[in-house]
PDB file of C-alpha atoms and ligand atoms in Angstrom:
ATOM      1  CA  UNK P  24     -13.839 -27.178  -8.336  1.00 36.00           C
ATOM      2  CA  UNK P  25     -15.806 -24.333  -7.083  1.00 40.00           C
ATOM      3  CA  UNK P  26     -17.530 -25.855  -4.746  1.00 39.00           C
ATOM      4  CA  UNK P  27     -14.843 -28.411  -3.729  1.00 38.00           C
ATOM      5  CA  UNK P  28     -13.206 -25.307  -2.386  1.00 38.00           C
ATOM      6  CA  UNK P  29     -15.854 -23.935  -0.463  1.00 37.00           C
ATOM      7  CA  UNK P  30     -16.671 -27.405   0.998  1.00 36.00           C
ATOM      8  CA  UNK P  31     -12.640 -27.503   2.305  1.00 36.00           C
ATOM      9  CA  UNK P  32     -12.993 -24.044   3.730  1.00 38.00           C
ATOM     10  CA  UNK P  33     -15.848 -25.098   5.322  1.00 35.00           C
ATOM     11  CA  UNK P  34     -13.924 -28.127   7.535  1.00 34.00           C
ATOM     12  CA  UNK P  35     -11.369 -25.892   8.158  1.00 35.00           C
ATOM     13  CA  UNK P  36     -13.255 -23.150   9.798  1.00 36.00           C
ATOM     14  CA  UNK P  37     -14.786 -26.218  11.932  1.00 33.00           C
ATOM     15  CA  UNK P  38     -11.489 -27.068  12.780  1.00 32.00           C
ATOM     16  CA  UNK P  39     -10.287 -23.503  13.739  1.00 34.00           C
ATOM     17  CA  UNK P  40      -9.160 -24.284  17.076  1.00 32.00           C
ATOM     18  CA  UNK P  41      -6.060 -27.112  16.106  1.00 33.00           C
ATOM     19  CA  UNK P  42      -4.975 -24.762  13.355  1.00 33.00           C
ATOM     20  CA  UNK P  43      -1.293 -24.064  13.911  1.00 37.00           C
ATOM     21  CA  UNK P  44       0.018 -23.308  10.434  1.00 47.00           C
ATOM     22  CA  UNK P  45      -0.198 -20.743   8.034  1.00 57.00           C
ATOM     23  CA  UNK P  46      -2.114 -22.587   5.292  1.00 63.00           C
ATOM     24  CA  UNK P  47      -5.887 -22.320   4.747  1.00 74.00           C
ATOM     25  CA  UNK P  48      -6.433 -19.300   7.176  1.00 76.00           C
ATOM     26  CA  UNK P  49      -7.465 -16.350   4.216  1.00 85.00           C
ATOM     27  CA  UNK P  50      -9.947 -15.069   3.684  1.00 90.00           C
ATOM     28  CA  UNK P  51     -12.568 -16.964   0.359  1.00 91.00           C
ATOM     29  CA  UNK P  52     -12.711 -14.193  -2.264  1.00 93.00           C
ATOM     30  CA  UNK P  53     -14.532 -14.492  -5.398  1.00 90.00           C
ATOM     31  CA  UNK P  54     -14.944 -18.166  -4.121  1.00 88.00           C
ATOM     32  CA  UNK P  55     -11.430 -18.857  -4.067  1.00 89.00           C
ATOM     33  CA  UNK P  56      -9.902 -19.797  -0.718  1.00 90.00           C
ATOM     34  CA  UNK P  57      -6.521 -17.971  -0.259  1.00 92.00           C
ATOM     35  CA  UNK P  58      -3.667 -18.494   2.123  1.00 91.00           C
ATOM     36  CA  UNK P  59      -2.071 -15.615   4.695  1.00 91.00           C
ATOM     37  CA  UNK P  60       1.609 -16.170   5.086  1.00 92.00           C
ATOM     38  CA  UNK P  61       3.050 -14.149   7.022  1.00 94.00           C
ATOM     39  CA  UNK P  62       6.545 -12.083   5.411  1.00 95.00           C
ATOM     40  CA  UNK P  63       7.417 -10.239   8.875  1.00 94.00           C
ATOM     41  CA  UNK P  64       6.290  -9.692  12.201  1.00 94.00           C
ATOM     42  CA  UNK P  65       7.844  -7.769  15.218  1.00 93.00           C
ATOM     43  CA  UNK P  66       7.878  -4.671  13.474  1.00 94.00           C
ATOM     44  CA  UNK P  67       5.232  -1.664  14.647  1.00 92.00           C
ATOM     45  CA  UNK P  68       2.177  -0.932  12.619  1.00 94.00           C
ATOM     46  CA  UNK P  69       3.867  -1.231   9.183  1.00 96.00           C
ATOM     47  CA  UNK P  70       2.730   1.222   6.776  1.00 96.00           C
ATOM     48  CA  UNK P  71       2.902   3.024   3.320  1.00 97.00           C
ATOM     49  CA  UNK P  72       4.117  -0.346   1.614  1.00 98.00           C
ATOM     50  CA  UNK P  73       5.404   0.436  -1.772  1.00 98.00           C
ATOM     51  CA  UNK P  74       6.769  -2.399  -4.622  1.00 98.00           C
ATOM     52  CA  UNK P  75      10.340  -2.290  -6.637  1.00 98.00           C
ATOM     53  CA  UNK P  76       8.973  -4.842  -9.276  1.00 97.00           C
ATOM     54  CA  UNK P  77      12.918  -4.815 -10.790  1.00 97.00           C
ATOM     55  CA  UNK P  78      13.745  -6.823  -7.501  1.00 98.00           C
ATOM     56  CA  UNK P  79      10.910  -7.854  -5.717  1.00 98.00           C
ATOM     57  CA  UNK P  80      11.437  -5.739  -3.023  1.00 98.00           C
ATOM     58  CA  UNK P  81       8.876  -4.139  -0.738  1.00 98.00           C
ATOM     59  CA  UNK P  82       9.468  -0.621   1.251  1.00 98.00           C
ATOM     60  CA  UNK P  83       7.345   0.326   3.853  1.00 98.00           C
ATOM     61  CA  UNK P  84       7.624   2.611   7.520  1.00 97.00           C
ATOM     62  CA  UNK P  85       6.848   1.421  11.113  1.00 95.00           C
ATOM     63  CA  UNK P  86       6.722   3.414  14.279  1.00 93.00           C
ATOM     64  CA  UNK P  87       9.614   3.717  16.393  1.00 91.00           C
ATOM     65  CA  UNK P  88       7.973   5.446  19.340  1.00 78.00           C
ATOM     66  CA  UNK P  89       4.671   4.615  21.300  1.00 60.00           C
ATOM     67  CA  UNK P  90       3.659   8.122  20.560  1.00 55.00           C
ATOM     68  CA  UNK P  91       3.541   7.950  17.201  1.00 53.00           C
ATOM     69  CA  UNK P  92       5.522  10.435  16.149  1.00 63.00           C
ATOM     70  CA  UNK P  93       8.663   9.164  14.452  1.00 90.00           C
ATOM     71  CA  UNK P  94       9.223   6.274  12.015  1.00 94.00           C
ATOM     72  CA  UNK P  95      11.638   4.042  10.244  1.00 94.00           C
ATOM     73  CA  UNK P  96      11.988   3.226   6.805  1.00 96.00           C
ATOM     74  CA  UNK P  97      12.703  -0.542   5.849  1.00 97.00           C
ATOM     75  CA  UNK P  98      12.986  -2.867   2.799  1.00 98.00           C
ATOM     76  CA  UNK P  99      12.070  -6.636   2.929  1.00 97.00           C
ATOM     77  CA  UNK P 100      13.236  -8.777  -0.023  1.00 97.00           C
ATOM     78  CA  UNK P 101      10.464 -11.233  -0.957  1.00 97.00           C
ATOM     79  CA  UNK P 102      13.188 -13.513  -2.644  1.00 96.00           C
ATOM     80  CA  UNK P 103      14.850 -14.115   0.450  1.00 95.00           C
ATOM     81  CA  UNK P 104      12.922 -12.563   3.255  1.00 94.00           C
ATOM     82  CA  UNK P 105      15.930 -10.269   4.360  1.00 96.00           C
ATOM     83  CA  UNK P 106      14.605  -6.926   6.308  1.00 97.00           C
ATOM     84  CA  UNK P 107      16.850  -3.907   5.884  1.00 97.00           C
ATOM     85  CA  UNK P 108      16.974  -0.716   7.977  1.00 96.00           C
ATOM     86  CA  UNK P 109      17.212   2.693   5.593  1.00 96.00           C
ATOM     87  CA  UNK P 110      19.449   4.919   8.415  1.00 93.00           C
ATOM     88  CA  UNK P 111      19.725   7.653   6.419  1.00 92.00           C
ATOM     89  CA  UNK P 112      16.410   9.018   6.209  1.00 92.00           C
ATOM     90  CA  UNK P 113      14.926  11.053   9.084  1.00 86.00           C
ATOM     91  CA  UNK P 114      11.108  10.055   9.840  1.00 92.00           C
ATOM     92  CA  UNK P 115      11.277   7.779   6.828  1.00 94.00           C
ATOM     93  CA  UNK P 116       7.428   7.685   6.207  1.00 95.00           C
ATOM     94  CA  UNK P 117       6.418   6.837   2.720  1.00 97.00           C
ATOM     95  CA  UNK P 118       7.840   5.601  -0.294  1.00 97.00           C
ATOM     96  CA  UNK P 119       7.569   4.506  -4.257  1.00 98.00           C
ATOM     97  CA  UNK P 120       9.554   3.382  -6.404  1.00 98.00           C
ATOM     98  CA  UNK P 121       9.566   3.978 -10.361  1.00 96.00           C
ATOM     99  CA  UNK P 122       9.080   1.379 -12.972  1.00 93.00           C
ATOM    100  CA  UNK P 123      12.536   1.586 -13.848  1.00 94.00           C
ATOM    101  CA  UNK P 124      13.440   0.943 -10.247  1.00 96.00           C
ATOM    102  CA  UNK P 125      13.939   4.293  -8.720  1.00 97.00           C
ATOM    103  CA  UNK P 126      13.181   4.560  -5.009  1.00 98.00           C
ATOM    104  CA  UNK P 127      11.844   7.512  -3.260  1.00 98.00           C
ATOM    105  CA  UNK P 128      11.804   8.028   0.247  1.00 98.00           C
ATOM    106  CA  UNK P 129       9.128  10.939   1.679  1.00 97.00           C
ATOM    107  CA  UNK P 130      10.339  12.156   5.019  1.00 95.00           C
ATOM    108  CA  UNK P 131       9.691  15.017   7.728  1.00 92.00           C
ATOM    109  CA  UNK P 132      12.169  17.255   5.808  1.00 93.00           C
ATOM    110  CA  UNK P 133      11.739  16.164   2.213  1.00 97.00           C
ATOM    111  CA  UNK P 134      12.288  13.903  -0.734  1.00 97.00           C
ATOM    112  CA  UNK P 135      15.295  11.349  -0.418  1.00 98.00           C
ATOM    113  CA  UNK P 136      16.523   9.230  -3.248  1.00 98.00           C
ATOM    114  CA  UNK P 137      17.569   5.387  -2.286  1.00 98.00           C
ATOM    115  CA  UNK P 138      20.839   3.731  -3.548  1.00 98.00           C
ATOM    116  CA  UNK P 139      19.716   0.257  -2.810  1.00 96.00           C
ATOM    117  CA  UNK P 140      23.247  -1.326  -3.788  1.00 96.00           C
ATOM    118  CA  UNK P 141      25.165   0.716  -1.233  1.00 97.00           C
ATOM    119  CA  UNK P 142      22.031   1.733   1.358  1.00 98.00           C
ATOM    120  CA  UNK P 143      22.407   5.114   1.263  1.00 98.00           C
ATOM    121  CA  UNK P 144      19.670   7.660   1.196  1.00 97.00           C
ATOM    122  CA  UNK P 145      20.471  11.163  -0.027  1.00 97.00           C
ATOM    123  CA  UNK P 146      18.032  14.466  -0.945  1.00 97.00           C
ATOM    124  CA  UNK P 147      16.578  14.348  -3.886  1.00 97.00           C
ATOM    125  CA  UNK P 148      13.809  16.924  -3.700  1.00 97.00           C
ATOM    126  CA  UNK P 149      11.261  19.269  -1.666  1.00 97.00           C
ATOM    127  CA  UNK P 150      14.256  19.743   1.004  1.00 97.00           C
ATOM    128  CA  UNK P 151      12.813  21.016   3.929  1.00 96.00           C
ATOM    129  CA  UNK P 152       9.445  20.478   3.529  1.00 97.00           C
ATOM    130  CA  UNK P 153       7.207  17.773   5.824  1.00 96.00           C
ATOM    131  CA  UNK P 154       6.466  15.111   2.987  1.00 97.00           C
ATOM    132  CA  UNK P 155       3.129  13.360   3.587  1.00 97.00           C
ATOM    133  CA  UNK P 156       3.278  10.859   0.594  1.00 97.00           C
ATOM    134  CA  UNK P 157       5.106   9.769  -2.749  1.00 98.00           C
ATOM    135  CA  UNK P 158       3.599   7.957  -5.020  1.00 98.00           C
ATOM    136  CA  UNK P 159       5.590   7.061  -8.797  1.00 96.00           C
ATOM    137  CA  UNK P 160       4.421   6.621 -12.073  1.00 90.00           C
ATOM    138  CA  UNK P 161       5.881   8.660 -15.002  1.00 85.00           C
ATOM    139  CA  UNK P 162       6.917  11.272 -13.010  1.00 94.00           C
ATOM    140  CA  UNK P 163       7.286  11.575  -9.165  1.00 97.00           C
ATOM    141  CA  UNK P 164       4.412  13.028  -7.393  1.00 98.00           C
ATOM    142  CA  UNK P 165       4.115  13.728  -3.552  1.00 98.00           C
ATOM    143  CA  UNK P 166       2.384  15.482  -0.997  1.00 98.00           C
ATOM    144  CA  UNK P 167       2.341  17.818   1.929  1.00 97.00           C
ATOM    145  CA  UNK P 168      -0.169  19.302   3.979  1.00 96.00           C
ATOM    146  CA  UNK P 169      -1.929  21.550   1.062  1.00 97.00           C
ATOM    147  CA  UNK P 170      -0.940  20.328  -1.953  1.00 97.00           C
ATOM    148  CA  UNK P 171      -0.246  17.787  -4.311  1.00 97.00           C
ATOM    149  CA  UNK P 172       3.256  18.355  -6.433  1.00 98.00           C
ATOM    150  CA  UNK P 173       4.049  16.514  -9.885  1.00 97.00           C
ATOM    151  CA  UNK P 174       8.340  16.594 -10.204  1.00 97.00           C
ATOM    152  CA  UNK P 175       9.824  16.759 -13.021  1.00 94.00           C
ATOM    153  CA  UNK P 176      13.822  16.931 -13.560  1.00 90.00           C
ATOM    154  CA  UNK P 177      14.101  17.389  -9.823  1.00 90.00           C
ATOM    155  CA  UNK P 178      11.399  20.110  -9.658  1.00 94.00           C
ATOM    156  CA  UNK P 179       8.268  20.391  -8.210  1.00 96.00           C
ATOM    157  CA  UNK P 180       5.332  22.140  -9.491  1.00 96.00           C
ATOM    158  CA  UNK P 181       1.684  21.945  -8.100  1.00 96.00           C
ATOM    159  CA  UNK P 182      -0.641  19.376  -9.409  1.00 95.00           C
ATOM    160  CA  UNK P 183      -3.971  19.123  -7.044  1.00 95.00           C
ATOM    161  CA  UNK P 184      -4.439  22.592  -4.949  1.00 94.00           C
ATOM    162  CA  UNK P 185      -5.659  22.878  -1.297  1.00 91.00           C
ATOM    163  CA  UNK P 186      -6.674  18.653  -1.290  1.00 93.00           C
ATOM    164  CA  UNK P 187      -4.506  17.606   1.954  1.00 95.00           C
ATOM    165  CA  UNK P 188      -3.519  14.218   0.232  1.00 97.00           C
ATOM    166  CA  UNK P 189      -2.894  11.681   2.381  1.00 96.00           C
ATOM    167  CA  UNK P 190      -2.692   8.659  -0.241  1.00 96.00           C
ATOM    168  CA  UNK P 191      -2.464   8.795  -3.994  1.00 97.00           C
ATOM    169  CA  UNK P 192      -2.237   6.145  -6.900  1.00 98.00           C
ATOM    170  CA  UNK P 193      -2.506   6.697 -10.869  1.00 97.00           C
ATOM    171  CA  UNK P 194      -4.077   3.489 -12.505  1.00 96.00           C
ATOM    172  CA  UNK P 195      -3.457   2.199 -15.716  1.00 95.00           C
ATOM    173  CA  UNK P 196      -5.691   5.014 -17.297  1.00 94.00           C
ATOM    174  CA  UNK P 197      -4.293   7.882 -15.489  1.00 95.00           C
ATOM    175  CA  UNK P 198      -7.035   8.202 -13.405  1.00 96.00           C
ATOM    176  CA  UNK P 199      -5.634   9.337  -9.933  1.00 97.00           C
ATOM    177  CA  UNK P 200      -7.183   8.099  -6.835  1.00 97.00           C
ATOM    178  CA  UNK P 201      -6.531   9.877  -3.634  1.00 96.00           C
ATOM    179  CA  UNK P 202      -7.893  10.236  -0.420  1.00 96.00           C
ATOM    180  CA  UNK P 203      -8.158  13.011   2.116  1.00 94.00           C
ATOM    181  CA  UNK P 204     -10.151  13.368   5.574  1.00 92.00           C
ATOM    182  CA  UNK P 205     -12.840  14.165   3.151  1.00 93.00           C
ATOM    183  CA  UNK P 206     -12.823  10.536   1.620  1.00 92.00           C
ATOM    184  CA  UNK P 207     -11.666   9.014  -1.432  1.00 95.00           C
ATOM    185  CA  UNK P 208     -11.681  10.834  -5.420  1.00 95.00           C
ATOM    186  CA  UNK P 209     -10.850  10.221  -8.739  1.00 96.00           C
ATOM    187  CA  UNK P 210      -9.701  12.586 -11.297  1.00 95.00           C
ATOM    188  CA  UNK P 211      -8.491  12.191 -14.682  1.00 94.00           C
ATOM    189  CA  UNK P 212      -4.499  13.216 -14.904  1.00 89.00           C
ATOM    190  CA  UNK P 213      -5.593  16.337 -17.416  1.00 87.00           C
ATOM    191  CA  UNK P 214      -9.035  17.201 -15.988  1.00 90.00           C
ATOM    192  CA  UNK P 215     -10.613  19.083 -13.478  1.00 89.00           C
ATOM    193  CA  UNK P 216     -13.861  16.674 -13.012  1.00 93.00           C
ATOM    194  CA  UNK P 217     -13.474  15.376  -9.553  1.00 94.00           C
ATOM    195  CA  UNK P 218     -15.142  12.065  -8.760  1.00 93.00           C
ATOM    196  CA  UNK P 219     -15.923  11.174  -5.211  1.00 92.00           C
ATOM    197  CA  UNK P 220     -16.187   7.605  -4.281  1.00 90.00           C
ATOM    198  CA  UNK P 221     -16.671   7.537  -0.424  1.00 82.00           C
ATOM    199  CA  UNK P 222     -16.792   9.784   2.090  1.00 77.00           C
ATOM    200  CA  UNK P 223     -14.415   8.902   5.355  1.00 73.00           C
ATOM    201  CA  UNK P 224     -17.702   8.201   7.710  1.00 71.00           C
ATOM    202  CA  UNK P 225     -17.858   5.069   5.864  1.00 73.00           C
ATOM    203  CA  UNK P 226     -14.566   3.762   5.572  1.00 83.00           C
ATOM    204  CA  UNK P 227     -11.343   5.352   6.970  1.00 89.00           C
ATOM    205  CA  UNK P 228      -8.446   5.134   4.335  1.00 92.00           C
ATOM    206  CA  UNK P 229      -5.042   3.882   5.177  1.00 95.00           C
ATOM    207  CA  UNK P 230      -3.493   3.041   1.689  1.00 96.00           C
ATOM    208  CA  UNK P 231      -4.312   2.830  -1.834  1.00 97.00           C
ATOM    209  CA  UNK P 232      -2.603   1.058  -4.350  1.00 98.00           C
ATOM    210  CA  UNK P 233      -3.259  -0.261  -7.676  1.00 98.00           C
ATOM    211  CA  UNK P 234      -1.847  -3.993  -8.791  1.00 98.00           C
ATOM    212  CA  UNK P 235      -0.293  -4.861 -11.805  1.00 97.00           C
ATOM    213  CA  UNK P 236      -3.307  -4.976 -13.916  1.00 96.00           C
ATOM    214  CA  UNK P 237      -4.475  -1.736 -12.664  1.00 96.00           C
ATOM    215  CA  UNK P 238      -6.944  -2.407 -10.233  1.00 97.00           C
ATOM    216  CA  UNK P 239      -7.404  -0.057  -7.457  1.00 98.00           C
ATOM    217  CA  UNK P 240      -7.334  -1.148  -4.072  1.00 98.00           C
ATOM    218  CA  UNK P 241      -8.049   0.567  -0.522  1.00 97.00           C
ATOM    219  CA  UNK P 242      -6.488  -0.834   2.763  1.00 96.00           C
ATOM    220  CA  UNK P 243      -8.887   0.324   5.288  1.00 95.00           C
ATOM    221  CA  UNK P 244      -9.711   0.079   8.974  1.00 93.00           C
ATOM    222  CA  UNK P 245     -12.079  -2.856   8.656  1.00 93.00           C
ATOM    223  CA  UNK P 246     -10.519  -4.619   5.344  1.00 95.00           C
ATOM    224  CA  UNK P 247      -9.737  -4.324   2.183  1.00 96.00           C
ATOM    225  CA  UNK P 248     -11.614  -3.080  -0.780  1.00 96.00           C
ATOM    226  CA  UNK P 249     -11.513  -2.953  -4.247  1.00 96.00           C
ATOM    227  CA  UNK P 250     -12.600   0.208  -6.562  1.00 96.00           C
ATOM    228  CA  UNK P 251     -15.398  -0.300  -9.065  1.00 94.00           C
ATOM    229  CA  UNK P 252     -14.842   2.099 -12.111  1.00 92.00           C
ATOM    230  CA  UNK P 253     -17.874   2.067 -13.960  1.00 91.00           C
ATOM    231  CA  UNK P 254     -20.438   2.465 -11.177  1.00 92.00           C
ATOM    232  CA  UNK P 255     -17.702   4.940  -9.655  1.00 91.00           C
ATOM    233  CA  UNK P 256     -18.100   2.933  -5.946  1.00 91.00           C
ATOM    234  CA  UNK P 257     -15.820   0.822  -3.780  1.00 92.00           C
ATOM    235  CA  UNK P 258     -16.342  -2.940  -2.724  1.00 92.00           C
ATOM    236  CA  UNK P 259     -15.199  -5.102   0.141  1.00 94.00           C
ATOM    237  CA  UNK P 260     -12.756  -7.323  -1.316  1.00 96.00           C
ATOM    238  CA  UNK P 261     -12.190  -8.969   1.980  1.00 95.00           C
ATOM    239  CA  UNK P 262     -13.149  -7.937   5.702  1.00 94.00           C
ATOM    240  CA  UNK P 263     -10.776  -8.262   8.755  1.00 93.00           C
ATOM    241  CA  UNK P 264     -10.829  -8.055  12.141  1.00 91.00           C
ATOM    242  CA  UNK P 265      -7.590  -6.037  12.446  1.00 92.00           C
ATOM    243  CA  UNK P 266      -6.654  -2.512  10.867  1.00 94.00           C
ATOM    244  CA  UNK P 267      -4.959  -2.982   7.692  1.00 96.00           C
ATOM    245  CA  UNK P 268      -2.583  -0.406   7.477  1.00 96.00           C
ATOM    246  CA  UNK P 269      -0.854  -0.661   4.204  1.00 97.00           C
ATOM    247  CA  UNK P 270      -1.559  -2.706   0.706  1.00 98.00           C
ATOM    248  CA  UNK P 271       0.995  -3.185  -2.386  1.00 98.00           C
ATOM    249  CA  UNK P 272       1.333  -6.300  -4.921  1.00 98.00           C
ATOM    250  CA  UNK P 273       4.415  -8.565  -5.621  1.00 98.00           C
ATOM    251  CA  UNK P 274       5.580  -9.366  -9.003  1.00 98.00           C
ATOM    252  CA  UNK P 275       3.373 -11.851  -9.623  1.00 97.00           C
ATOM    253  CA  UNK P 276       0.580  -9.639  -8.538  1.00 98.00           C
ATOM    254  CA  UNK P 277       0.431 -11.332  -5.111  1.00 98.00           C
ATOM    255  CA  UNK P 278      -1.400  -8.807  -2.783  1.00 98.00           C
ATOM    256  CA  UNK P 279       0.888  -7.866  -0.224  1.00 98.00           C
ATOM    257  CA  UNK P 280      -0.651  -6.298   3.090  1.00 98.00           C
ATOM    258  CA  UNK P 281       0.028  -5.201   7.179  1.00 97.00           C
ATOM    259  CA  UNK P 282      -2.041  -4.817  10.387  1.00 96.00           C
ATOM    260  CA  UNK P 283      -0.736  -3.712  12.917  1.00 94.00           C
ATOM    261  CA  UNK P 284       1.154  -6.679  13.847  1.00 92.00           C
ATOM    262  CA  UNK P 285       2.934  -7.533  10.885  1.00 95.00           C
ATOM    263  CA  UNK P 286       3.213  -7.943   6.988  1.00 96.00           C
ATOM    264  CA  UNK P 287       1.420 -10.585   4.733  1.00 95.00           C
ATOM    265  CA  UNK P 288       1.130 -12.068   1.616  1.00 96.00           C
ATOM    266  CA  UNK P 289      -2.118 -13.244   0.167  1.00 95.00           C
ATOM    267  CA  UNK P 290      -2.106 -16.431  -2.514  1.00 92.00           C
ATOM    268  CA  UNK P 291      -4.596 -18.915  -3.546  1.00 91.00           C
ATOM    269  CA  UNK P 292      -4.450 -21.468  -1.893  1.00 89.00           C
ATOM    270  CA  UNK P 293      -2.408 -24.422  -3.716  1.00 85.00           C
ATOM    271  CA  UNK P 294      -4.992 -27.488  -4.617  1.00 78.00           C
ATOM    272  CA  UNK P 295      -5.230 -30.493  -1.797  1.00 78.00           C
ATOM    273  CA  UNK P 296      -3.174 -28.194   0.465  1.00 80.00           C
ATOM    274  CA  UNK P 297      -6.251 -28.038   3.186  1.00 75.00           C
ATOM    275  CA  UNK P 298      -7.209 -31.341   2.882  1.00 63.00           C
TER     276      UNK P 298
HETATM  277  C1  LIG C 314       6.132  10.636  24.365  1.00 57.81           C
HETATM  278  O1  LIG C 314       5.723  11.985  24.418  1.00 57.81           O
HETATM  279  C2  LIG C 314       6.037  12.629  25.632  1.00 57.81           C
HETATM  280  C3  LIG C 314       5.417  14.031  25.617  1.00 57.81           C
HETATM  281  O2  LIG C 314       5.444  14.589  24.326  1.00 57.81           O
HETATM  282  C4  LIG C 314       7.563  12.647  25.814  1.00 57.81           C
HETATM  283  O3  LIG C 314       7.915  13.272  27.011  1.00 57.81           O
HETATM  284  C5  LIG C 314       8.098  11.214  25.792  1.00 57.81           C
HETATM  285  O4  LIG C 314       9.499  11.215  25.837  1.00 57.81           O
HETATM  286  C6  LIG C 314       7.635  10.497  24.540  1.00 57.81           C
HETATM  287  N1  LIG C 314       8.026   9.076  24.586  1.00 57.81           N
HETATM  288  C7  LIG C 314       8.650   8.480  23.608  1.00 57.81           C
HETATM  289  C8  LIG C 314       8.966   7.034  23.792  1.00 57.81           C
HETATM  290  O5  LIG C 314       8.946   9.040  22.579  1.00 57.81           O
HETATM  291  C1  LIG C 315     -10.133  16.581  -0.219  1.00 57.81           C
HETATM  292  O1  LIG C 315     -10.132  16.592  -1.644  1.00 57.81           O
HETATM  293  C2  LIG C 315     -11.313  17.110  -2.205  1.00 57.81           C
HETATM  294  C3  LIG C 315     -11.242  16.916  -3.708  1.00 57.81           C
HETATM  295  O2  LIG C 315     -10.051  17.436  -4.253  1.00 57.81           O
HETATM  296  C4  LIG C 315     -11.463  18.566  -1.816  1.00 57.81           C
HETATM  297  O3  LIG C 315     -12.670  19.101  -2.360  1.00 57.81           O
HETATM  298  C5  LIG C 315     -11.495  18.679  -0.303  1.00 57.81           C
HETATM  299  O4  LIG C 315     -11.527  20.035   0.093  1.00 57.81           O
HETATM  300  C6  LIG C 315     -10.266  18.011   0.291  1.00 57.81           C
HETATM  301  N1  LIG C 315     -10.360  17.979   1.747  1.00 57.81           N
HETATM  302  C7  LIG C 315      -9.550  18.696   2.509  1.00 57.81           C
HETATM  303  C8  LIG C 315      -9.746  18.570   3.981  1.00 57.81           C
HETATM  304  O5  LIG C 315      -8.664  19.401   2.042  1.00 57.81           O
END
């Protein structure tokens, strides 16, 4: 089976040039050959892609301006493919959303909660304040440009001191990954042992996210990697030629990633399909 799949890939690659669909062009990991479809394209360096698992949903930001300075919150429904712009929030930039279903929107001037029936966006917390990221679990986290803040009831109180977070995620052993210009660290939720992983010579972070069995992954310039625990190290999961700006998971634990250019979504691919 194993090898029936490598053989396929194999005539495929030879083939590169006539390829004009979407099937067979992913990457082989762990000897599987997957399939990139693309979800979305058209759309400016989408980023900070977060899941709502109640409705298969996926949030994420894009730029609005060349310069790089403003973006756009938007949801895509996996179901039925339908993109939808999120007008209320200024410099929509990153987002999460609860287990329950909750969706938080961080912003240049703070926290916004999401009404995804009506499409309204409204405060919810850290008013004022420029929001670098949200990330859900339990509780709400997010943060700006000194510290991370864990919010409970609606208030904030500080949770990781002078760390500049730029991405967070809490696995399914609240150990919290998150990455700064420094690199990438782990910490357990009620410690103060911090574990560093890799330092941002070697790979520069872009997103972290964990999937649905708790795995940790990094979207990075040159691919995507995957976090070891028990050697405390990161691995390539998959290299690409492109930038990969965000990462996130559907509900059936289909990776979900963007370039530049647009979003994807990784699945094995289907037996014979290549052929
Ligand atoms: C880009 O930045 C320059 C200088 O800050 C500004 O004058 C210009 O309007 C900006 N362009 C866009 C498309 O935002
Ligand atoms: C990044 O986080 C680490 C670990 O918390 C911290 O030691 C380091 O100072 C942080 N880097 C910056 C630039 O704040």
């Amino acid at each position: 089976m194993k090898l029936l799949t490598i053989m396929s890939w194999v005539l495929v690659t030879n083939a590169d040039v006539t390829r004009i669909d979407t099937v067979c062009n992913g990457p082989v990991i762990n000897d599987v050959l997957y399939t990139e479809e693309i979800l979305l394209s058209g759309l400016d360096r989408p980023y900070f892609l977060s899941t709502d698992y109640t409705t298969n949903t996926v949030y994420f930001s894009y730029s609005i301006y060349s310069n790089d300075t403003a973006f756009k919150s938007v949801k895509i429904d996996l179901n039925t493919k339908q993109l939808t712009y999120i007008n209320d929030v200024k410099n929509g930039f990153s987002h999460c959303v609860s287990a329950n279903g909750d969706v938080f929107i961080g912003g240049r001037d703070g926290i916004y909660k999401y009404d995804k029936v009506n499409n309204i966006a409204k405060i919810y917390t850290a008013k004022g304040v420029n929001v670098w990221t949200v990330f859900c679990k339990d509780d709400l986290y997010y943060s700006d440009s000194t510290n991370v803040y864990k919010v409970v009831d609606g208030k904030p109180s500080k949770f990781i001191e002078a760390s500049k977070v730029k991405f967070l995620t809490i696995d399914n052993d609240d150990n919290i990954f998150y990455g700064n210009v420094s690199g990438l660290f782990r910490k357990k939720k009620d410690s103060k042992d911090i574990v560093f992983y890799k330092d941002t010579n070697a790979i520069t972070l872009d997103g972290l996210a964990t999937d649905l069995n708790g795995v940790v992954y990094v979207a990075a310039t040159d691919g995507i990697y995957v976090v070891n625990k028990l050697k405390n190290d990161l691995k390539i999961y998959f290299k690409t030629t492109n930038d990969i700006f965000g990462v996130t998971f559907d509900v059936e634990n289909n990776m979900i990633y963007s370039d530049e250019l647009a979003v994807y979504k990784l699945r094995p691919t289907k037996y014979d399909e290549c052929n």
